[in-house]
Amino acid sequence: MAAAKIAILGAGLAGISAARALIARGHAVTIFDKGRGPGGRLATRRMEAAGRKLQFDHGAQYLRAEGAGFAAALVEAKAAPWPDATRRVGMPSMSAVPRALLGEIPCVASRHVGQITGRAGAWVLRHWDARLVHPGKPLPDVAPEEAGPFDAVLLTMPATQARDVLGQQVPSLAEALGAIRYAPCWTVMAAFDAPLALPDTLRPEAHAIGWAARDSAKPGRNAGQENWVIQAGPAWTRAHLESSVDAIAQPLLAALSAFSTAPLPTPFMAVAHRWRYSLLEAPLGEPCLWDATARIGYASDGCIGGRAEAAWDSGVALAARVLA
């Protein structure tokens, strides 16, 4: 096919892998993402408390590679083994992986694409400052910026968000995305002055906590700090989904203390983050979706399965459909 101008919505692994494959074949790609940087759920929060600079991998905790393609990507991104030889983490943060894989691909950050207008082969994106957009609320009552026209648009965000952006442009694609379901996840980031009497990782069964880890124990981190990431299980998160951020840290820290062999000290910093689309519960069952007439497609881990590698493979599959 002739060189095309393609927009990709979402700078997670699906968007990045699709972009790399398309650029390798000579196409012009621009990625748009509502975050301040690439990665999606491969996220790292940086903050300062008590005069100390802290960081927490508050999204995906590690990566596994079963296929050669994603394994090569992790080698390229210099991911390191942790907490065992089968799992990998970014160095010095999980967000380093998508940054390395994105490279010099054009990425417009902190922009929320809320509408796709125009027609097939000449799509126009209407986008807003992401800080003005809130989940479940109408789009801001300010004039958006526009980008385009684009020959094709690929959506790689969670399915619910993609359906909102699609509107009535491709009803069959929007309907198909309704099959994908995610569970939410409350995550607490806590920093302590002294080491906790706990193993580096915990994965309790049928518990308020789904996963907890000594984040500062990962390779490339500040081992002199005691930083923890505590992720609630889906049932607990749903029961507290609309609780305020301030109401989440204390009960999850109390749940963590049940596994400690000594009283849990009070953290000098504890904040919570709500992931509305975290763990995949119901996948689409197809590698990707592509409407060749409308020239709009969709890729994410929601197509194949709830793993980072599934997102990468889905993006590769969508790029192959576009190139075909």
Short mmCIF file of C-alpha atoms in Angstrom, two decimals:
data_model
loop_
_atom_site.label_atom_id
_atom_site.label_comp_id
_atom_site.label_asym_id
_atom_site.label_seq_id
_atom_site.Cartn_x
_atom_site.Cartn_y
_atom_site.Cartn_z
CA MET A 1 0.00 0.00 0.00
CA ALA A 2 1.08 3.62 -0.56
CA ALA A 3 2.51 5.54 2.39
CA ALA A 4 -0.32 6.56 4.70
CA LYS A 5 -0.80 9.03 7.52
CA ILE A 6 -2.08 7.09 10.52
CA ALA A 7 -3.24 8.21 13.98
CA ILE A 8 -2.99 5.86 16.94
CA LEU A 9 -4.95 6.63 20.11
CA GLY A 10 -3.12 5.27 23.15
CA ALA A 11 0.61 4.99 23.85
CA GLY A 12 0.50 1.67 25.67
CA LEU A 13 2.15 -1.47 24.37
CA ALA A 14 -0.55 -2.12 21.74
CA GLY A 15 -0.22 1.36 20.31
CA ILE A 16 3.56 1.29 20.36
CA SER A 17 3.88 -2.12 18.71
CA ALA A 18 1.40 -1.15 15.98
CA ALA A 19 3.26 2.12 15.39
CA ARG A 20 6.65 0.41 15.11
CA ALA A 21 5.34 -2.12 12.58
CA LEU A 22 3.69 0.57 10.45
CA ILE A 23 6.67 2.91 10.51
CA ALA A 24 8.93 0.03 9.51
CA ARG A 25 6.87 -0.17 6.31
CA GLY A 26 7.20 3.53 5.55
CA HIS A 27 3.99 4.96 7.00
CA ALA A 28 3.73 8.20 8.96
CA VAL A 29 2.35 7.57 12.46
CA THR A 30 1.37 9.96 15.23
CA ILE A 31 0.33 8.65 18.65
CA PHE A 32 -2.04 10.58 20.93
CA ASP A 33 -2.26 9.78 24.63
CA LYS A 34 -4.04 11.37 27.59
CA GLY A 35 -1.10 10.58 29.89
CA ARG A 36 1.97 12.72 30.39
CA GLY A 37 4.09 9.95 28.89
CA PRO A 38 3.76 6.61 27.12
CA GLY A 39 2.95 3.31 28.78
CA GLY A 40 -0.69 3.18 29.86
CA ARG A 41 -0.77 0.73 32.76
CA LEU A 42 3.02 0.35 32.58
CA ALA A 43 3.06 3.37 34.82
CA THR A 44 5.42 4.89 37.37
CA ARG A 45 4.38 7.61 39.83
CA ARG A 46 7.08 10.00 41.02
CA MET A 47 6.55 12.26 44.01
CA GLU A 48 8.30 13.93 46.91
CA ALA A 49 7.51 13.50 50.62
CA ALA A 50 9.44 14.33 53.79
CA GLY A 51 12.17 15.80 51.62
CA ARG A 52 12.68 12.54 49.75
CA LYS A 53 12.15 11.79 46.06
CA LEU A 54 10.08 8.62 45.69
CA GLN A 55 8.84 6.46 42.84
CA PHE A 56 6.29 3.66 42.62
CA ASP A 57 5.35 1.29 39.79
CA HIS A 58 1.64 1.63 40.53
CA GLY A 59 0.35 -0.12 37.41
CA ALA A 60 1.65 -3.38 35.94
CA GLN A 61 4.10 -4.94 38.38
CA TYR A 62 6.11 -7.13 36.02
CA LEU A 63 6.14 -8.54 32.50
CA ARG A 64 6.32 -12.07 31.09
CA ALA A 65 7.27 -13.04 27.55
CA GLU A 66 6.24 -16.33 25.97
CA GLY A 67 6.70 -15.36 22.32
CA ALA A 68 9.87 -14.32 20.54
CA GLY A 69 8.54 -10.91 19.50
CA PHE A 70 7.78 -9.60 22.96
CA ALA A 71 10.86 -11.27 24.41
CA ALA A 72 12.99 -9.33 21.92
CA ALA A 73 11.18 -6.12 22.86
CA LEU A 74 12.01 -6.65 26.56
CA VAL A 75 15.64 -7.25 25.69
CA GLU A 76 15.64 -4.04 23.63
CA ALA A 77 14.12 -2.15 26.56
CA LYS A 78 16.74 -3.64 28.94
CA ALA A 79 14.15 -5.09 31.31
CA ALA A 80 15.67 -7.03 34.22
CA PRO A 81 14.56 -10.24 36.01
CA TRP A 82 12.41 -9.75 39.15
CA PRO A 83 11.26 -11.31 41.41
CA ASP A 84 12.37 -14.47 39.60
CA ALA A 85 13.87 -15.48 36.27
CA THR A 86 10.50 -15.74 34.51
CA ARG A 87 9.42 -12.14 35.09
CA ARG A 88 10.91 -8.81 34.00
CA VAL A 89 10.71 -5.21 35.21
CA GLY A 90 11.78 -1.96 33.63
CA MET A 91 14.99 -0.26 34.70
CA PRO A 92 14.95 2.05 36.64
CA SER A 93 11.14 2.04 36.46
CA MET A 94 8.35 0.20 34.65
CA SER A 95 7.67 3.30 32.57
CA ALA A 96 11.20 2.98 31.15
CA VAL A 97 10.02 0.02 29.04
CA PRO A 98 7.44 1.91 26.93
CA ARG A 99 9.70 4.95 26.72
CA ALA A 100 12.50 2.84 25.28
CA LEU A 101 10.20 1.07 22.82
CA LEU A 102 8.52 4.31 21.72
CA GLY A 103 11.87 5.85 20.84
CA GLU A 104 11.47 8.76 18.41
CA ILE A 105 7.91 7.93 17.33
CA PRO A 106 5.86 11.17 17.44
CA CYS A 107 3.63 11.14 20.53
CA VAL A 108 1.27 13.94 21.51
CA ALA A 109 0.93 13.64 25.29
CA SER A 110 -1.66 14.96 27.76
CA ARG A 111 -4.35 15.13 25.06
CA HIS A 112 -7.74 13.44 25.33
CA VAL A 113 -9.13 12.53 21.92
CA GLY A 114 -12.87 12.73 22.48
CA GLN A 115 -14.28 12.60 18.94
CA ILE A 116 -13.45 11.30 15.49
CA THR A 117 -15.01 13.29 12.65
CA GLY A 118 -14.69 13.35 8.89
CA ARG A 119 -14.80 10.30 6.68
CA ALA A 120 -12.84 7.19 5.77
CA GLY A 121 -9.42 8.15 4.49
CA ALA A 122 -9.78 11.69 5.86
CA TRP A 123 -10.44 11.33 9.58
CA VAL A 124 -10.05 14.31 11.90
CA LEU A 125 -9.39 13.98 15.64
CA ARG A 126 -10.90 16.46 18.08
CA HIS A 127 -8.88 16.56 21.27
CA TRP A 128 -8.83 18.40 24.60
CA ASP A 129 -6.34 19.06 27.39
CA ALA A 130 -6.52 15.79 29.33
CA ARG A 131 -6.59 17.67 32.65
CA LEU A 132 -10.03 19.03 31.73
CA VAL A 133 -11.59 15.62 31.06
CA HIS A 134 -13.07 13.49 33.85
CA PRO A 135 -14.42 9.90 33.63
CA GLY A 136 -18.19 9.75 33.29
CA LYS A 137 -18.48 13.49 32.67
CA PRO A 138 -19.35 15.31 29.41
CA LEU A 139 -16.50 16.60 27.28
CA PRO A 140 -15.26 20.07 28.32
CA ASP A 141 -17.29 23.04 27.19
CA VAL A 142 -14.28 24.59 25.47
CA ALA A 143 -13.26 24.47 21.83
CA PRO A 144 -11.11 21.41 21.08
CA GLU A 145 -8.02 21.32 18.94
CA GLU A 146 -8.12 19.29 15.73
CA ALA A 147 -5.56 17.02 14.10
CA GLY A 148 -5.69 15.42 10.67
CA PRO A 149 -6.77 14.43 8.18
CA PHE A 150 -5.57 10.85 8.71
CA ASP A 151 -5.90 7.95 6.29
CA ALA A 152 -6.62 5.57 9.18
CA VAL A 153 -7.22 5.67 12.94
CA LEU A 154 -6.28 2.89 15.35
CA LEU A 155 -7.68 2.85 18.88
CA THR A 156 -5.70 1.01 21.56
CA MET A 157 -7.20 2.21 24.85
CA PRO A 158 -9.58 0.17 27.08
CA ALA A 159 -12.69 -0.86 25.17
CA THR A 160 -15.14 1.33 27.11
CA GLN A 161 -13.08 4.42 26.34
CA ALA A 162 -12.74 3.40 22.70
CA ARG A 163 -16.51 3.05 22.33
CA ASP A 164 -16.98 6.57 23.69
CA VAL A 165 -14.56 7.97 21.12
CA LEU A 166 -16.00 6.00 18.21
CA GLY A 167 -19.51 7.34 18.66
CA GLN A 168 -21.51 6.31 15.61
CA GLN A 169 -18.61 6.24 13.16
CA VAL A 170 -18.35 2.43 13.03
CA PRO A 171 -21.35 0.98 14.92
CA SER A 172 -20.38 -2.65 14.28
CA LEU A 173 -16.92 -2.13 15.77
CA ALA A 174 -18.33 -0.28 18.79
CA GLU A 175 -20.83 -3.09 19.35
CA ALA A 176 -18.13 -5.76 19.20
CA LEU A 177 -16.08 -3.92 21.82
CA GLY A 178 -18.96 -4.32 24.26
CA ALA A 179 -17.86 -7.92 24.83
CA ILE A 180 -14.63 -6.81 26.53
CA ARG A 181 -14.84 -6.33 30.30
CA TYR A 182 -12.24 -5.16 32.80
CA ALA A 183 -12.17 -5.24 36.60
CA PRO A 184 -11.12 -2.07 38.43
CA CYS A 185 -8.25 -1.86 40.91
CA TRP A 186 -7.48 0.46 43.80
CA THR A 187 -3.73 0.84 44.31
CA VAL A 188 -1.99 2.30 47.36
CA MET A 189 1.57 3.67 47.26
CA ALA A 190 3.15 3.87 50.72
CA ALA A 191 6.63 4.82 51.96
CA PHE A 192 8.04 3.84 55.35
CA ASP A 193 11.09 4.86 57.37
CA ALA A 194 12.04 1.26 58.20
CA PRO A 195 11.82 -2.13 56.45
CA LEU A 196 8.59 -4.07 56.93
CA ALA A 197 8.67 -7.61 58.29
CA LEU A 198 7.28 -8.99 55.02
CA PRO A 199 8.54 -10.83 51.95
CA ASP A 200 9.18 -8.74 48.83
CA THR A 201 5.95 -9.91 47.19
CA LEU A 202 2.56 -11.13 48.39
CA ARG A 203 -0.32 -12.56 46.37
CA PRO A 204 -3.03 -13.62 48.85
CA GLU A 205 -6.00 -15.73 47.80
CA ALA A 206 -9.56 -14.43 48.31
CA HIS A 207 -8.35 -11.37 50.18
CA ALA A 208 -8.80 -7.61 50.08
CA ILE A 209 -5.26 -7.45 48.71
CA GLY A 210 -4.65 -8.99 45.31
CA TRP A 211 -0.94 -8.14 45.15
CA ALA A 212 1.56 -6.28 47.31
CA ALA A 213 5.25 -5.69 46.65
CA ARG A 214 8.27 -3.97 48.11
CA ASP A 215 8.71 -1.74 45.07
CA SER A 216 12.10 -0.47 46.20
CA ALA A 217 13.46 -4.03 46.08
CA LYS A 218 13.28 -4.10 42.30
CA PRO A 219 16.58 -3.80 40.43
CA GLY A 220 17.68 -0.26 39.65
CA ARG A 221 15.62 1.27 42.48
CA ASN A 222 16.79 3.03 45.64
CA ALA A 223 17.30 0.04 47.94
CA GLY A 224 17.73 2.41 50.88
CA GLN A 225 14.03 3.28 50.71
CA GLU A 226 11.06 1.20 51.83
CA ASN A 227 8.41 1.81 49.18
CA TRP A 228 5.37 -0.44 48.83
CA VAL A 229 2.67 -0.89 46.20
CA ILE A 230 -0.54 -2.51 47.45
CA GLN A 231 -3.16 -3.46 44.87
CA ALA A 232 -6.65 -4.42 45.98
CA GLY A 233 -8.46 -7.41 44.51
CA PRO A 234 -11.41 -6.84 42.13
CA ALA A 235 -14.13 -7.65 44.69
CA TRP A 236 -12.75 -5.26 47.29
CA THR A 237 -12.21 -2.55 44.68
CA ARG A 238 -15.76 -2.83 43.37
CA ALA A 239 -17.12 -2.58 46.91
CA HIS A 240 -15.15 0.65 47.41
CA LEU A 241 -15.01 1.89 43.83
CA GLU A 242 -16.52 5.33 44.44
CA SER A 243 -14.84 5.91 47.79
CA SER A 244 -12.65 8.99 48.02
CA VAL A 245 -8.92 8.60 47.45
CA ASP A 246 -8.31 9.56 51.09
CA ALA A 247 -10.48 6.70 52.35
CA ILE A 248 -8.58 3.89 50.59
CA ALA A 249 -5.06 3.82 52.04
CA GLN A 250 -5.89 3.07 55.66
CA PRO A 251 -7.97 -0.11 55.14
CA LEU A 252 -5.50 -1.58 52.64
CA LEU A 253 -2.56 -0.86 54.95
CA ALA A 254 -4.50 -2.56 57.73
CA ALA A 255 -5.03 -5.56 55.45
CA LEU A 256 -1.29 -5.64 54.71
CA SER A 257 -0.44 -5.62 58.42
CA ALA A 258 -2.14 -9.00 58.83
CA PHE A 259 0.77 -10.63 56.95
CA SER A 260 3.52 -8.92 58.95
CA THR A 261 5.40 -10.64 61.76
CA ALA A 262 5.72 -7.28 63.54
CA PRO A 263 3.43 -4.27 63.93
CA LEU A 264 3.26 -2.21 60.76
CA PRO A 265 4.79 1.25 61.30
CA THR A 266 2.91 4.32 60.17
CA PRO A 267 4.00 5.33 56.64
CA PHE A 268 5.27 8.87 56.21
CA MET A 269 3.48 8.96 52.86
CA ALA A 270 0.50 7.00 51.52
CA VAL A 271 -1.64 7.84 48.50
CA ALA A 272 -4.14 5.88 46.41
CA HIS A 273 -4.82 5.62 42.69
CA ARG A 274 -7.92 4.13 41.07
CA TRP A 275 -7.54 2.11 37.88
CA ARG A 276 -11.03 1.78 36.42
CA TYR A 277 -9.78 -0.63 33.74
CA SER A 278 -7.17 -2.94 35.22
CA LEU A 279 -7.59 -6.71 35.11
CA LEU A 280 -9.18 -8.23 32.02
CA GLU A 281 -12.21 -10.38 32.89
CA ALA A 282 -13.72 -11.07 29.46
CA PRO A 283 -11.59 -10.86 26.27
CA LEU A 284 -12.89 -10.33 22.76
CA GLY A 285 -11.42 -13.60 21.54
CA GLU A 286 -9.87 -12.12 18.39
CA PRO A 287 -6.37 -10.64 17.93
CA CYS A 288 -7.76 -7.26 16.82
CA LEU A 289 -10.59 -5.54 14.94
CA TRP A 290 -10.18 -3.77 11.59
CA ASP A 291 -12.84 -2.21 9.39
CA ALA A 292 -11.14 -1.90 5.99
CA THR A 293 -13.92 0.28 4.59
CA ALA A 294 -13.93 2.81 7.42
CA ARG A 295 -10.17 2.38 7.96
CA ILE A 296 -10.59 2.31 11.72
CA GLY A 297 -9.29 -0.48 13.94
CA TYR A 298 -8.87 -1.58 17.54
CA ALA A 299 -6.15 -3.42 19.45
CA SER A 300 -5.44 -4.03 23.15
CA ASP A 301 -4.91 -6.80 25.68
CA GLY A 302 -8.71 -6.91 25.78
CA CYS A 303 -8.67 -8.64 22.41
CA ILE A 304 -6.57 -11.64 23.42
CA GLY A 305 -5.93 -11.91 27.17
CA GLY A 306 -5.02 -9.98 30.28
CA ARG A 307 -1.25 -9.80 29.89
CA ALA A 308 1.09 -7.11 28.65
CA GLU A 309 2.33 -9.44 25.93
CA ALA A 310 -1.24 -9.80 24.68
CA ALA A 311 -1.42 -6.04 24.18
CA TRP A 312 1.87 -6.07 22.24
CA ASP A 313 0.73 -8.97 20.05
CA SER A 314 -2.65 -7.34 19.41
CA GLY A 315 -0.96 -4.18 18.16
CA VAL A 316 1.26 -6.22 15.85
CA ALA A 317 -1.79 -8.07 14.53
CA LEU A 318 -3.67 -4.83 13.83
CA ALA A 319 -0.71 -3.35 11.97
CA ALA A 320 -0.62 -6.48 9.81
CA ARG A 321 -4.31 -6.02 8.96
CA VAL A 322 -3.73 -2.39 8.01
CA LEU A 323 -0.74 -3.32 5.86
CA ALA A 324 -2.74 -6.03 4.11
#
